[in-house]
Amino acid sequence: MSQSAQQGMAKGKKAWLIPVLCLIVGGGLTGISTNLAKFAGEVGLTPLAFLFWSITGAALILFSYAFLRRELPPLSKPTLSYYLVAALVSVAGSNLIFFSAIPHVGAGFVALIISLPPLLTYLAALILKIERFTKLRALGVVAALAGAGVLAARKFAAPDASVFWIGLALCGPVLLAIGNIYRTLYWPDNLSPSALAPGMLIAASVLLGLVSLMPHFSLAVPAEMLPLGLIAVQAFVFAGQFLLLFLLQKTGGPVLLSLLGSVGAVVGVPVAIFLQGERPPEGLFLGASLIALGVVLVTYGGVKMATSISDKG
């Protein structure tokens, strides 16, 4: 192998180190988040109240971070539209669905179905020519989807299955896939992840606040240390999760980004089983194995693509 080829391979692998780290850490935070949402319900927090105050806290944390970096979210018509649409599909809508469904279907199941967006994202990215088709990455996406499909099918077949809440929960991954593509296509020019993340979370907080004006919705929180402490923890989890989401989107593209949920499932399901006492989902071993295989294939396919581009350059 020539020296230039070796340098290209090293450059390609180095270029993928940051997105892979963002994928692992961000996915881990996603898995933790779903379990915190279940625990929140057990200490008297409603899904809307827990989500609103956690998102608001995360927005303040990331806004402070952006202020220190002198990268405050700009306010213009295009960026305001970007914040609102991204907030609706990527944060407010999808997470409200997930957090509301968790008491009915379990944190483990929600952690697993968050791994469903890859196929939807990959197909849309191919159609819109954001991604170039490769057999290896396509196989990885199909494997991850098959793993989540096995688990979802077993959940529907359970005798105590809540069809409404399972069906509603499955709408969440569709919103996440839409968000992955939207944020890629309409990313404002010359803006960093640390500027966009707080703008999106502030918009999500506003949207969730508007939901609280509807009948039977409330932002009331028990004035006790445990619920307030749980909100604080979730705020920091959200801050890390969404900052890494934008970093991963910028460096790894929408398809690798969509695998955040797959990594989240690998983390979230064991936490739900061993720390929250949930019964393991039927088909867990097969489903989790396929999901893990999908993550490996898509990540490795991305490294090969980056190396090939570097060689040609």
PDB file of C-alpha atoms in Angstrom:
ATOM      1  CA  MET A   1       0.000   0.000   0.000  1.00  0.00           C
ATOM      2  CA  SER A   2       1.384   3.410  -0.987  1.00  0.00           C
ATOM      3  CA  GLN A   3       2.170   6.097   1.590  1.00  0.00           C
ATOM      4  CA  SER A   4      -0.563   8.379   0.215  1.00  0.00           C
ATOM      5  CA  ALA A   5      -3.104   5.572   0.503  1.00  0.00           C
ATOM      6  CA  GLN A   6      -2.054   4.924   4.097  1.00  0.00           C
ATOM      7  CA  GLN A   7      -2.349   8.619   4.903  1.00  0.00           C
ATOM      8  CA  GLY A   8      -5.790   8.689   3.284  1.00  0.00           C
ATOM      9  CA  MET A   9      -6.926   5.708   5.341  1.00  0.00           C
ATOM     10  CA  ALA A  10      -5.630   7.279   8.552  1.00  0.00           C
ATOM     11  CA  LYS A  11      -7.337  10.560   7.708  1.00  0.00           C
ATOM     12  CA  GLY A  12     -10.612   8.775   6.948  1.00  0.00           C
ATOM     13  CA  LYS A  13     -10.542   6.848  10.224  1.00  0.00           C
ATOM     14  CA  LYS A  14      -9.660   9.994  12.170  1.00  0.00           C
ATOM     15  CA  ALA A  15     -12.506  11.853  10.512  1.00  0.00           C
ATOM     16  CA  TRP A  16     -14.922   9.190  11.759  1.00  0.00           C
ATOM     17  CA  LEU A  17     -13.586   9.047  15.317  1.00  0.00           C
ATOM     18  CA  ILE A  18     -15.565  12.097  16.476  1.00  0.00           C
ATOM     19  CA  PRO A  19     -18.935  11.020  15.014  1.00  0.00           C
ATOM     20  CA  VAL A  20     -18.537   7.481  16.371  1.00  0.00           C
ATOM     21  CA  LEU A  21     -17.813   8.842  19.857  1.00  0.00           C
ATOM     22  CA  CYS A  22     -20.803  11.186  19.545  1.00  0.00           C
ATOM     23  CA  LEU A  23     -22.927   8.200  18.487  1.00  0.00           C
ATOM     24  CA  ILE A  24     -21.891   6.077  21.471  1.00  0.00           C
ATOM     25  CA  VAL A  25     -22.202   8.785  24.138  1.00  0.00           C
ATOM     26  CA  GLY A  26     -25.308  10.410  22.644  1.00  0.00           C
ATOM     27  CA  GLY A  27     -27.004   7.031  22.237  1.00  0.00           C
ATOM     28  CA  GLY A  28     -26.171   6.161  25.833  1.00  0.00           C
ATOM     29  CA  LEU A  29     -27.802   9.391  27.033  1.00  0.00           C
ATOM     30  CA  THR A  30     -30.877   8.570  24.925  1.00  0.00           C
ATOM     31  CA  GLY A  31     -31.220   5.202  26.649  1.00  0.00           C
ATOM     32  CA  ILE A  32     -30.834   6.799  30.076  1.00  0.00           C
ATOM     33  CA  SER A  33     -33.442   9.438  29.209  1.00  0.00           C
ATOM     34  CA  THR A  34     -36.202   6.910  28.542  1.00  0.00           C
ATOM     35  CA  ASN A  35     -35.590   5.264  31.904  1.00  0.00           C
ATOM     36  CA  LEU A  36     -35.608   8.592  33.730  1.00  0.00           C
ATOM     37  CA  ALA A  37     -38.991   9.291  32.118  1.00  0.00           C
ATOM     38  CA  LYS A  38     -40.416   6.083  33.586  1.00  0.00           C
ATOM     39  CA  PHE A  39     -39.031   6.876  37.027  1.00  0.00           C
ATOM     40  CA  ALA A  40     -40.508  10.390  36.767  1.00  0.00           C
ATOM     41  CA  GLY A  41     -43.996   8.926  36.437  1.00  0.00           C
ATOM     42  CA  GLU A  42     -43.441   6.863  39.563  1.00  0.00           C
ATOM     43  CA  VAL A  43     -42.622   9.973  41.648  1.00  0.00           C
ATOM     44  CA  GLY A  44     -45.671  11.964  40.560  1.00  0.00           C
ATOM     45  CA  LEU A  45     -44.427  13.878  37.510  1.00  0.00           C
ATOM     46  CA  THR A  46     -46.719  14.023  34.478  1.00  0.00           C
ATOM     47  CA  PRO A  47     -45.055  13.429  31.067  1.00  0.00           C
ATOM     48  CA  LEU A  48     -45.688  17.028  29.939  1.00  0.00           C
ATOM     49  CA  ALA A  49     -44.424  18.633  33.149  1.00  0.00           C
ATOM     50  CA  PHE A  50     -41.295  16.463  33.268  1.00  0.00           C
ATOM     51  CA  LEU A  51     -40.529  17.081  29.604  1.00  0.00           C
ATOM     52  CA  PHE A  52     -41.223  20.842  29.736  1.00  0.00           C
ATOM     53  CA  TRP A  53     -39.080  21.617  32.771  1.00  0.00           C
ATOM     54  CA  SER A  54     -36.285  19.283  31.658  1.00  0.00           C
ATOM     55  CA  ILE A  55     -36.170  20.814  28.187  1.00  0.00           C
ATOM     56  CA  THR A  56     -36.287  24.321  29.650  1.00  0.00           C
ATOM     57  CA  GLY A  57     -33.386  23.472  31.955  1.00  0.00           C
ATOM     58  CA  ALA A  58     -31.407  21.953  29.068  1.00  0.00           C
ATOM     59  CA  ALA A  59     -32.078  25.064  26.980  1.00  0.00           C
ATOM     60  CA  LEU A  60     -30.646  27.264  29.750  1.00  0.00           C
ATOM     61  CA  ILE A  61     -27.576  25.035  30.068  1.00  0.00           C
ATOM     62  CA  LEU A  62     -26.857  25.072  26.322  1.00  0.00           C
ATOM     63  CA  PHE A  63     -27.642  28.788  26.031  1.00  0.00           C
ATOM     64  CA  SER A  64     -25.050  29.463  28.755  1.00  0.00           C
ATOM     65  CA  TYR A  65     -22.565  27.255  26.904  1.00  0.00           C
ATOM     66  CA  ALA A  66     -23.230  29.119  23.654  1.00  0.00           C
ATOM     67  CA  PHE A  67     -22.846  32.459  25.473  1.00  0.00           C
ATOM     68  CA  LEU A  68     -19.437  31.458  26.814  1.00  0.00           C
ATOM     69  CA  ARG A  69     -18.394  30.411  23.301  1.00  0.00           C
ATOM     70  CA  ARG A  70     -19.876  33.615  21.857  1.00  0.00           C
ATOM     71  CA  GLU A  71     -22.078  31.553  19.553  1.00  0.00           C
ATOM     72  CA  LEU A  72     -25.546  32.658  20.611  1.00  0.00           C
ATOM     73  CA  PRO A  73     -28.500  31.399  18.520  1.00  0.00           C
ATOM     74  CA  PRO A  74     -29.190  34.033  15.829  1.00  0.00           C
ATOM     75  CA  LEU A  75     -32.705  35.381  15.457  1.00  0.00           C
ATOM     76  CA  SER A  76     -33.862  35.724  11.855  1.00  0.00           C
ATOM     77  CA  LYS A  77     -36.841  34.461   9.898  1.00  0.00           C
ATOM     78  CA  PRO A  78     -35.006  31.413   8.445  1.00  0.00           C
ATOM     79  CA  THR A  79     -33.416  30.418  11.763  1.00  0.00           C
ATOM     80  CA  LEU A  80     -36.667  30.882  13.713  1.00  0.00           C
ATOM     81  CA  SER A  81     -38.434  28.603  11.225  1.00  0.00           C
ATOM     82  CA  TYR A  82     -35.611  26.088  11.580  1.00  0.00           C
ATOM     83  CA  TYR A  83     -35.818  26.114  15.376  1.00  0.00           C
ATOM     84  CA  LEU A  84     -39.606  25.666  15.404  1.00  0.00           C
ATOM     85  CA  VAL A  85     -39.836  22.832  12.865  1.00  0.00           C
ATOM     86  CA  ALA A  86     -36.822  20.999  14.308  1.00  0.00           C
ATOM     87  CA  ALA A  87     -38.230  21.452  17.823  1.00  0.00           C
ATOM     88  CA  LEU A  88     -41.636  20.092  16.833  1.00  0.00           C
ATOM     89  CA  VAL A  89     -40.451  16.868  15.183  1.00  0.00           C
ATOM     90  CA  SER A  90     -37.149  16.212  16.958  1.00  0.00           C
ATOM     91  CA  VAL A  91     -37.929  17.253  20.517  1.00  0.00           C
ATOM     92  CA  ALA A  92     -41.442  18.310  21.550  1.00  0.00           C
ATOM     93  CA  GLY A  93     -43.614  15.993  19.458  1.00  0.00           C
ATOM     94  CA  SER A  94     -41.509  12.841  19.514  1.00  0.00           C
ATOM     95  CA  ASN A  95     -40.513  13.030  23.178  1.00  0.00           C
ATOM     96  CA  LEU A  96     -44.032  13.867  24.349  1.00  0.00           C
ATOM     97  CA  ILE A  97     -45.228  10.737  22.546  1.00  0.00           C
ATOM     98  CA  PHE A  98     -42.465   8.608  24.061  1.00  0.00           C
ATOM     99  CA  PHE A  99     -42.794   9.974  27.592  1.00  0.00           C
ATOM    100  CA  SER A 100     -46.590   9.568  27.511  1.00  0.00           C
ATOM    101  CA  ALA A 101     -46.345   5.984  26.225  1.00  0.00           C
ATOM    102  CA  ILE A 102     -43.702   4.767  28.691  1.00  0.00           C
ATOM    103  CA  PRO A 103     -46.118   4.137  31.610  1.00  0.00           C
ATOM    104  CA  HIS A 104     -48.233   1.942  29.286  1.00  0.00           C
ATOM    105  CA  VAL A 105     -45.638   0.049  27.213  1.00  0.00           C
ATOM    106  CA  GLY A 106     -42.490   0.284  29.354  1.00  0.00           C
ATOM    107  CA  ALA A 107     -39.190   2.153  29.106  1.00  0.00           C
ATOM    108  CA  GLY A 108     -37.493  -0.874  27.533  1.00  0.00           C
ATOM    109  CA  PHE A 109     -39.911  -1.007  24.613  1.00  0.00           C
ATOM    110  CA  VAL A 110     -39.644   2.738  23.963  1.00  0.00           C
ATOM    111  CA  ALA A 111     -35.846   2.515  24.098  1.00  0.00           C
ATOM    112  CA  LEU A 112     -36.049  -0.222  21.480  1.00  0.00           C
ATOM    113  CA  ILE A 113     -38.399   1.479  19.025  1.00  0.00           C
ATOM    114  CA  ILE A 114     -36.256   4.615  19.028  1.00  0.00           C
ATOM    115  CA  SER A 115     -33.950   2.407  16.950  1.00  0.00           C
ATOM    116  CA  LEU A 116     -36.504   2.344  14.099  1.00  0.00           C
ATOM    117  CA  PRO A 117     -35.629   5.623  12.282  1.00  0.00           C
ATOM    118  CA  PRO A 118     -32.544   4.353  10.364  1.00  0.00           C
ATOM    119  CA  LEU A 119     -34.449   2.747   7.468  1.00  0.00           C
ATOM    120  CA  LEU A 120     -36.794   5.716   7.044  1.00  0.00           C
ATOM    121  CA  THR A 121     -33.883   8.145   7.241  1.00  0.00           C
ATOM    122  CA  TYR A 122     -31.717   6.103   4.880  1.00  0.00           C
ATOM    123  CA  LEU A 123     -34.450   5.760   2.237  1.00  0.00           C
ATOM    124  CA  ALA A 124     -35.235   9.485   2.386  1.00  0.00           C
ATOM    125  CA  ALA A 125     -31.527  10.361   2.250  1.00  0.00           C
ATOM    126  CA  LEU A 126     -31.103   8.186  -0.844  1.00  0.00           C
ATOM    127  CA  ILE A 127     -34.132   9.712  -2.568  1.00  0.00           C
ATOM    128  CA  LEU A 128     -32.934  13.238  -1.788  1.00  0.00           C
ATOM    129  CA  LYS A 129     -29.355  12.287  -2.792  1.00  0.00           C
ATOM    130  CA  ILE A 130     -27.950  13.222   0.616  1.00  0.00           C
ATOM    131  CA  GLU A 131     -26.420   9.743   0.921  1.00  0.00           C
ATOM    132  CA  ARG A 132     -24.739   7.546  -1.679  1.00  0.00           C
ATOM    133  CA  PHE A 133     -26.012   3.967  -1.786  1.00  0.00           C
ATOM    134  CA  THR A 134     -23.646   1.326  -0.469  1.00  0.00           C
ATOM    135  CA  LYS A 135     -24.535  -2.308   0.095  1.00  0.00           C
ATOM    136  CA  LEU A 136     -22.764  -2.467   3.453  1.00  0.00           C
ATOM    137  CA  ARG A 137     -24.619   0.496   4.987  1.00  0.00           C
ATOM    138  CA  ALA A 138     -27.926  -0.625   3.484  1.00  0.00           C
ATOM    139  CA  LEU A 139     -27.448  -4.068   5.035  1.00  0.00           C
ATOM    140  CA  GLY A 140     -26.670  -2.458   8.379  1.00  0.00           C
ATOM    141  CA  VAL A 141     -29.820  -0.345   8.315  1.00  0.00           C
ATOM    142  CA  VAL A 142     -31.949  -3.358   7.371  1.00  0.00           C
ATOM    143  CA  ALA A 143     -30.380  -5.403  10.199  1.00  0.00           C
ATOM    144  CA  ALA A 144     -31.124  -2.679  12.765  1.00  0.00           C
ATOM    145  CA  LEU A 145     -34.686  -2.318  11.504  1.00  0.00           C
ATOM    146  CA  ALA A 146     -35.208  -6.097  11.543  1.00  0.00           C
ATOM    147  CA  GLY A 147     -34.038  -6.245  15.144  1.00  0.00           C
ATOM    148  CA  ALA A 148     -36.465  -3.538  16.215  1.00  0.00           C
ATOM    149  CA  GLY A 149     -39.200  -5.194  14.127  1.00  0.00           C
ATOM    150  CA  VAL A 150     -38.771  -8.513  15.934  1.00  0.00           C
ATOM    151  CA  LEU A 151     -39.187  -6.787  19.282  1.00  0.00           C
ATOM    152  CA  ALA A 152     -42.189  -4.713  18.165  1.00  0.00           C
ATOM    153  CA  ALA A 153     -43.963  -7.786  16.720  1.00  0.00           C
ATOM    154  CA  ARG A 154     -43.466  -9.711  19.960  1.00  0.00           C
ATOM    155  CA  LYS A 155     -44.836  -6.728  21.905  1.00  0.00           C
ATOM    156  CA  PHE A 156     -48.009  -6.623  19.798  1.00  0.00           C
ATOM    157  CA  ALA A 157     -48.471 -10.377  20.304  1.00  0.00           C
ATOM    158  CA  ALA A 158     -48.370 -10.132  24.094  1.00  0.00           C
ATOM    159  CA  PRO A 159     -51.741 -10.892  25.767  1.00  0.00           C
ATOM    160  CA  ASP A 160     -51.684  -7.659  27.787  1.00  0.00           C
ATOM    161  CA  ALA A 161     -50.622  -5.484  24.835  1.00  0.00           C
ATOM    162  CA  SER A 162     -52.038  -1.947  24.707  1.00  0.00           C
ATOM    163  CA  VAL A 163     -52.533  -1.579  20.955  1.00  0.00           C
ATOM    164  CA  PHE A 164     -53.301   2.157  21.120  1.00  0.00           C
ATOM    165  CA  TRP A 165     -50.176   3.047  23.077  1.00  0.00           C
ATOM    166  CA  ILE A 166     -47.959   0.710  21.059  1.00  0.00           C
ATOM    167  CA  GLY A 167     -49.270   2.262  17.840  1.00  0.00           C
ATOM    168  CA  LEU A 168     -48.842   5.806  19.184  1.00  0.00           C
ATOM    169  CA  ALA A 169     -45.334   5.045  20.395  1.00  0.00           C
ATOM    170  CA  LEU A 170     -44.424   3.801  16.906  1.00  0.00           C
ATOM    171  CA  CYS A 171     -45.320   7.247  15.509  1.00  0.00           C
ATOM    172  CA  GLY A 172     -42.400   8.737  17.449  1.00  0.00           C
ATOM    173  CA  PRO A 173     -39.654   7.176  15.282  1.00  0.00           C
ATOM    174  CA  VAL A 174     -41.347   8.604  12.161  1.00  0.00           C
ATOM    175  CA  LEU A 175     -41.043  12.107  13.619  1.00  0.00           C
ATOM    176  CA  LEU A 176     -37.394  11.454  14.501  1.00  0.00           C
ATOM    177  CA  ALA A 177     -36.634  10.347  10.931  1.00  0.00           C
ATOM    178  CA  ILE A 178     -38.325  13.466   9.538  1.00  0.00           C
ATOM    179  CA  GLY A 179     -36.267  15.553  11.932  1.00  0.00           C
ATOM    180  CA  ASN A 180     -33.001  13.918  10.858  1.00  0.00           C
ATOM    181  CA  ILE A 181     -33.610  14.814   7.219  1.00  0.00           C
ATOM    182  CA  TYR A 182     -35.054  18.280   7.888  1.00  0.00           C
ATOM    183  CA  ARG A 183     -32.138  19.410  10.038  1.00  0.00           C
ATOM    184  CA  THR A 184     -29.671  18.235   7.381  1.00  0.00           C
ATOM    185  CA  LEU A 185     -31.418  19.880   4.424  1.00  0.00           C
ATOM    186  CA  TYR A 186     -32.129  23.196   6.112  1.00  0.00           C
ATOM    187  CA  TRP A 187     -29.076  23.597   8.356  1.00  0.00           C
ATOM    188  CA  PRO A 188     -28.475  27.393   8.431  1.00  0.00           C
ATOM    189  CA  ASP A 189     -25.252  28.456   6.753  1.00  0.00           C
ATOM    190  CA  ASN A 190     -22.169  29.031   8.898  1.00  0.00           C
ATOM    191  CA  LEU A 191     -23.857  28.131  12.190  1.00  0.00           C
ATOM    192  CA  SER A 192     -22.285  25.749  14.700  1.00  0.00           C
ATOM    193  CA  PRO A 193     -24.007  22.954  16.625  1.00  0.00           C
ATOM    194  CA  SER A 194     -23.557  24.889  19.883  1.00  0.00           C
ATOM    195  CA  ALA A 195     -25.551  27.796  18.395  1.00  0.00           C
ATOM    196  CA  LEU A 196     -28.365  25.688  16.914  1.00  0.00           C
ATOM    197  CA  ALA A 197     -28.994  23.296  19.821  1.00  0.00           C
ATOM    198  CA  PRO A 198     -30.158  25.932  22.367  1.00  0.00           C
ATOM    199  CA  GLY A 199     -32.311  27.630  19.730  1.00  0.00           C
ATOM    200  CA  MET A 200     -34.112  24.361  19.030  1.00  0.00           C
ATOM    201  CA  LEU A 201     -34.609  23.585  22.734  1.00  0.00           C
ATOM    202  CA  ILE A 202     -35.944  27.072  23.499  1.00  0.00           C
ATOM    203  CA  ALA A 203     -38.452  26.629  20.665  1.00  0.00           C
ATOM    204  CA  ALA A 204     -39.396  23.191  22.043  1.00  0.00           C
ATOM    205  CA  SER A 205     -39.972  24.701  25.479  1.00  0.00           C
ATOM    206  CA  VAL A 206     -42.306  27.304  23.964  1.00  0.00           C
ATOM    207  CA  LEU A 207     -44.259  24.629  22.051  1.00  0.00           C
ATOM    208  CA  LEU A 208     -44.638  22.461  25.148  1.00  0.00           C
ATOM    209  CA  GLY A 209     -45.739  25.511  27.116  1.00  0.00           C
ATOM    210  CA  LEU A 210     -48.500  26.081  24.565  1.00  0.00           C
ATOM    211  CA  VAL A 211     -49.625  22.462  24.971  1.00  0.00           C
ATOM    212  CA  SER A 212     -50.050  23.119  28.705  1.00  0.00           C
ATOM    213  CA  LEU A 213     -52.762  25.696  27.889  1.00  0.00           C
ATOM    214  CA  MET A 214     -55.022  22.873  26.669  1.00  0.00           C
ATOM    215  CA  PRO A 215     -57.516  21.273  29.086  1.00  0.00           C
ATOM    216  CA  HIS A 216     -56.207  18.435  31.296  1.00  0.00           C
ATOM    217  CA  PHE A 217     -52.564  19.400  30.772  1.00  0.00           C
ATOM    218  CA  SER A 218     -50.501  20.915  33.549  1.00  0.00           C
ATOM    219  CA  LEU A 219     -46.914  21.948  34.252  1.00  0.00           C
ATOM    220  CA  ALA A 220     -47.335  21.536  38.014  1.00  0.00           C
ATOM    221  CA  VAL A 221     -44.483  19.768  39.791  1.00  0.00           C
ATOM    222  CA  PRO A 222     -44.527  18.263  43.321  1.00  0.00           C
ATOM    223  CA  ALA A 223     -42.509  20.532  45.626  1.00  0.00           C
ATOM    224  CA  GLU A 224     -40.264  17.701  46.788  1.00  0.00           C
ATOM    225  CA  MET A 225     -36.549  17.077  46.418  1.00  0.00           C
ATOM    226  CA  LEU A 226     -36.788  13.842  44.421  1.00  0.00           C
ATOM    227  CA  PRO A 227     -38.964  15.158  41.539  1.00  0.00           C
ATOM    228  CA  LEU A 228     -36.987  18.420  41.371  1.00  0.00           C
ATOM    229  CA  GLY A 229     -33.687  16.543  41.431  1.00  0.00           C
ATOM    230  CA  LEU A 230     -34.894  14.200  38.700  1.00  0.00           C
ATOM    231  CA  ILE A 231     -35.783  17.176  36.496  1.00  0.00           C
ATOM    232  CA  ALA A 232     -32.294  18.607  37.051  1.00  0.00           C
ATOM    233  CA  VAL A 233     -30.645  15.315  36.073  1.00  0.00           C
ATOM    234  CA  GLN A 234     -32.822  15.004  32.958  1.00  0.00           C
ATOM    235  CA  ALA A 235     -31.986  18.599  32.012  1.00  0.00           C
ATOM    236  CA  PHE A 236     -28.264  17.774  31.926  1.00  0.00           C
ATOM    237  CA  VAL A 237     -28.960  14.527  30.047  1.00  0.00           C
ATOM    238  CA  PHE A 238     -30.986  16.431  27.441  1.00  0.00           C
ATOM    239  CA  ALA A 239     -28.294  19.118  27.161  1.00  0.00           C
ATOM    240  CA  GLY A 240     -25.625  16.532  26.383  1.00  0.00           C
ATOM    241  CA  GLN A 241     -27.927  14.475  24.178  1.00  0.00           C
ATOM    242  CA  PHE A 242     -29.000  17.313  21.882  1.00  0.00           C
ATOM    243  CA  LEU A 243     -25.594  18.982  21.681  1.00  0.00           C
ATOM    244  CA  LEU A 244     -24.104  15.639  20.615  1.00  0.00           C
ATOM    245  CA  LEU A 245     -27.015  15.156  18.208  1.00  0.00           C
ATOM    246  CA  PHE A 246     -26.051  18.312  16.321  1.00  0.00           C
ATOM    247  CA  LEU A 247     -22.341  17.479  16.448  1.00  0.00           C
ATOM    248  CA  LEU A 248     -23.055  14.010  15.069  1.00  0.00           C
ATOM    249  CA  GLN A 249     -25.311  15.423  12.372  1.00  0.00           C
ATOM    250  CA  LYS A 250     -22.601  17.850  11.274  1.00  0.00           C
ATOM    251  CA  THR A 251     -19.796  15.268  11.217  1.00  0.00           C
ATOM    252  CA  GLY A 252     -21.525  11.967  10.451  1.00  0.00           C
ATOM    253  CA  GLY A 253     -24.597  12.725   8.334  1.00  0.00           C
ATOM    254  CA  PRO A 254     -28.281  11.872   8.832  1.00  0.00           C
ATOM    255  CA  VAL A 255     -28.036   8.076   8.524  1.00  0.00           C
ATOM    256  CA  LEU A 256     -25.317   7.608  11.143  1.00  0.00           C
ATOM    257  CA  LEU A 257     -27.272  10.104  13.267  1.00  0.00           C
ATOM    258  CA  SER A 258     -30.390   7.951  13.036  1.00  0.00           C
ATOM    259  CA  LEU A 259     -28.512   5.118  14.764  1.00  0.00           C
ATOM    260  CA  LEU A 260     -28.523   7.101  18.023  1.00  0.00           C
ATOM    261  CA  GLY A 261     -31.711   5.250  18.879  1.00  0.00           C
ATOM    262  CA  SER A 262     -30.120   1.872  18.204  1.00  0.00           C
ATOM    263  CA  VAL A 263     -27.303   2.613  20.626  1.00  0.00           C
ATOM    264  CA  GLY A 264     -29.890   4.015  23.032  1.00  0.00           C
ATOM    265  CA  ALA A 265     -31.720   0.679  22.905  1.00  0.00           C
ATOM    266  CA  VAL A 266     -28.577  -1.251  23.783  1.00  0.00           C
ATOM    267  CA  VAL A 267     -28.168   0.977  26.867  1.00  0.00           C
ATOM    268  CA  GLY A 268     -31.798   1.628  27.774  1.00  0.00           C
ATOM    269  CA  VAL A 269     -33.132  -1.931  27.747  1.00  0.00           C
ATOM    270  CA  PRO A 270     -30.661  -3.385  30.271  1.00  0.00           C
ATOM    271  CA  VAL A 271     -31.223  -0.381  32.548  1.00  0.00           C
ATOM    272  CA  ALA A 272     -34.996  -0.929  32.345  1.00  0.00           C
ATOM    273  CA  ILE A 273     -34.624  -4.629  33.125  1.00  0.00           C
ATOM    274  CA  PHE A 274     -31.972  -4.617  35.849  1.00  0.00           C
ATOM    275  CA  LEU A 275     -32.575  -1.255  37.556  1.00  0.00           C
ATOM    276  CA  GLN A 276     -36.289  -0.665  36.942  1.00  0.00           C
ATOM    277  CA  GLY A 277     -37.427  -4.262  37.278  1.00  0.00           C
ATOM    278  CA  GLU A 278     -39.133  -4.513  33.881  1.00  0.00           C
ATOM    279  CA  ARG A 279     -39.705  -7.927  32.326  1.00  0.00           C
ATOM    280  CA  PRO A 280     -37.317  -8.494  29.398  1.00  0.00           C
ATOM    281  CA  PRO A 281     -39.081  -7.975  26.050  1.00  0.00           C
ATOM    282  CA  GLU A 282     -39.803 -11.137  24.085  1.00  0.00           C
ATOM    283  CA  GLY A 283     -37.151 -11.757  21.439  1.00  0.00           C
ATOM    284  CA  LEU A 284     -34.643  -9.512  23.222  1.00  0.00           C
ATOM    285  CA  PHE A 285     -31.511 -11.497  22.326  1.00  0.00           C
ATOM    286  CA  LEU A 286     -32.300 -11.758  18.600  1.00  0.00           C
ATOM    287  CA  GLY A 287     -33.534  -8.180  18.337  1.00  0.00           C
ATOM    288  CA  ALA A 288     -30.626  -6.622  20.237  1.00  0.00           C
ATOM    289  CA  SER A 289     -28.105  -8.711  18.267  1.00  0.00           C
ATOM    290  CA  LEU A 290     -29.507  -7.494  14.941  1.00  0.00           C
ATOM    291  CA  ILE A 291     -29.515  -3.897  16.164  1.00  0.00           C
ATOM    292  CA  ALA A 292     -25.883  -4.161  17.295  1.00  0.00           C
ATOM    293  CA  LEU A 293     -24.929  -5.707  13.932  1.00  0.00           C
ATOM    294  CA  GLY A 294     -26.638  -2.819  12.145  1.00  0.00           C
ATOM    295  CA  VAL A 295     -24.692  -0.214  14.115  1.00  0.00           C
ATOM    296  CA  VAL A 296     -21.397  -1.956  13.314  1.00  0.00           C
ATOM    297  CA  LEU A 297     -22.137  -2.273   9.574  1.00  0.00           C
ATOM    298  CA  VAL A 298     -23.324   1.305   9.099  1.00  0.00           C
ATOM    299  CA  THR A 299     -20.413   2.707  11.102  1.00  0.00           C
ATOM    300  CA  TYR A 300     -17.844   0.560   9.272  1.00  0.00           C
ATOM    301  CA  GLY A 301     -19.456   1.454   5.940  1.00  0.00           C
ATOM    302  CA  GLY A 302     -19.062   5.121   6.793  1.00  0.00           C
ATOM    303  CA  VAL A 303     -15.370   4.636   7.589  1.00  0.00           C
ATOM    304  CA  LYS A 304     -14.851   2.910   4.221  1.00  0.00           C
ATOM    305  CA  MET A 305     -16.638   5.748   2.423  1.00  0.00           C
ATOM    306  CA  ALA A 306     -14.517   8.382   4.159  1.00  0.00           C
ATOM    307  CA  THR A 307     -11.322   6.449   3.366  1.00  0.00           C
ATOM    308  CA  SER A 308     -12.324   6.082  -0.291  1.00  0.00           C
ATOM    309  CA  ILE A 309     -13.019   9.810  -0.606  1.00  0.00           C
ATOM    310  CA  SER A 310      -9.674  10.645   1.034  1.00  0.00           C
ATOM    311  CA  ASP A 311      -7.846   8.301  -1.378  1.00  0.00           C
ATOM    312  CA  LYS A 312      -9.462   9.947  -4.385  1.00  0.00           C
ATOM    313  CA  GLY A 313      -8.642  13.365  -2.985  1.00  0.00           C
TER     314      GLY A 313
END
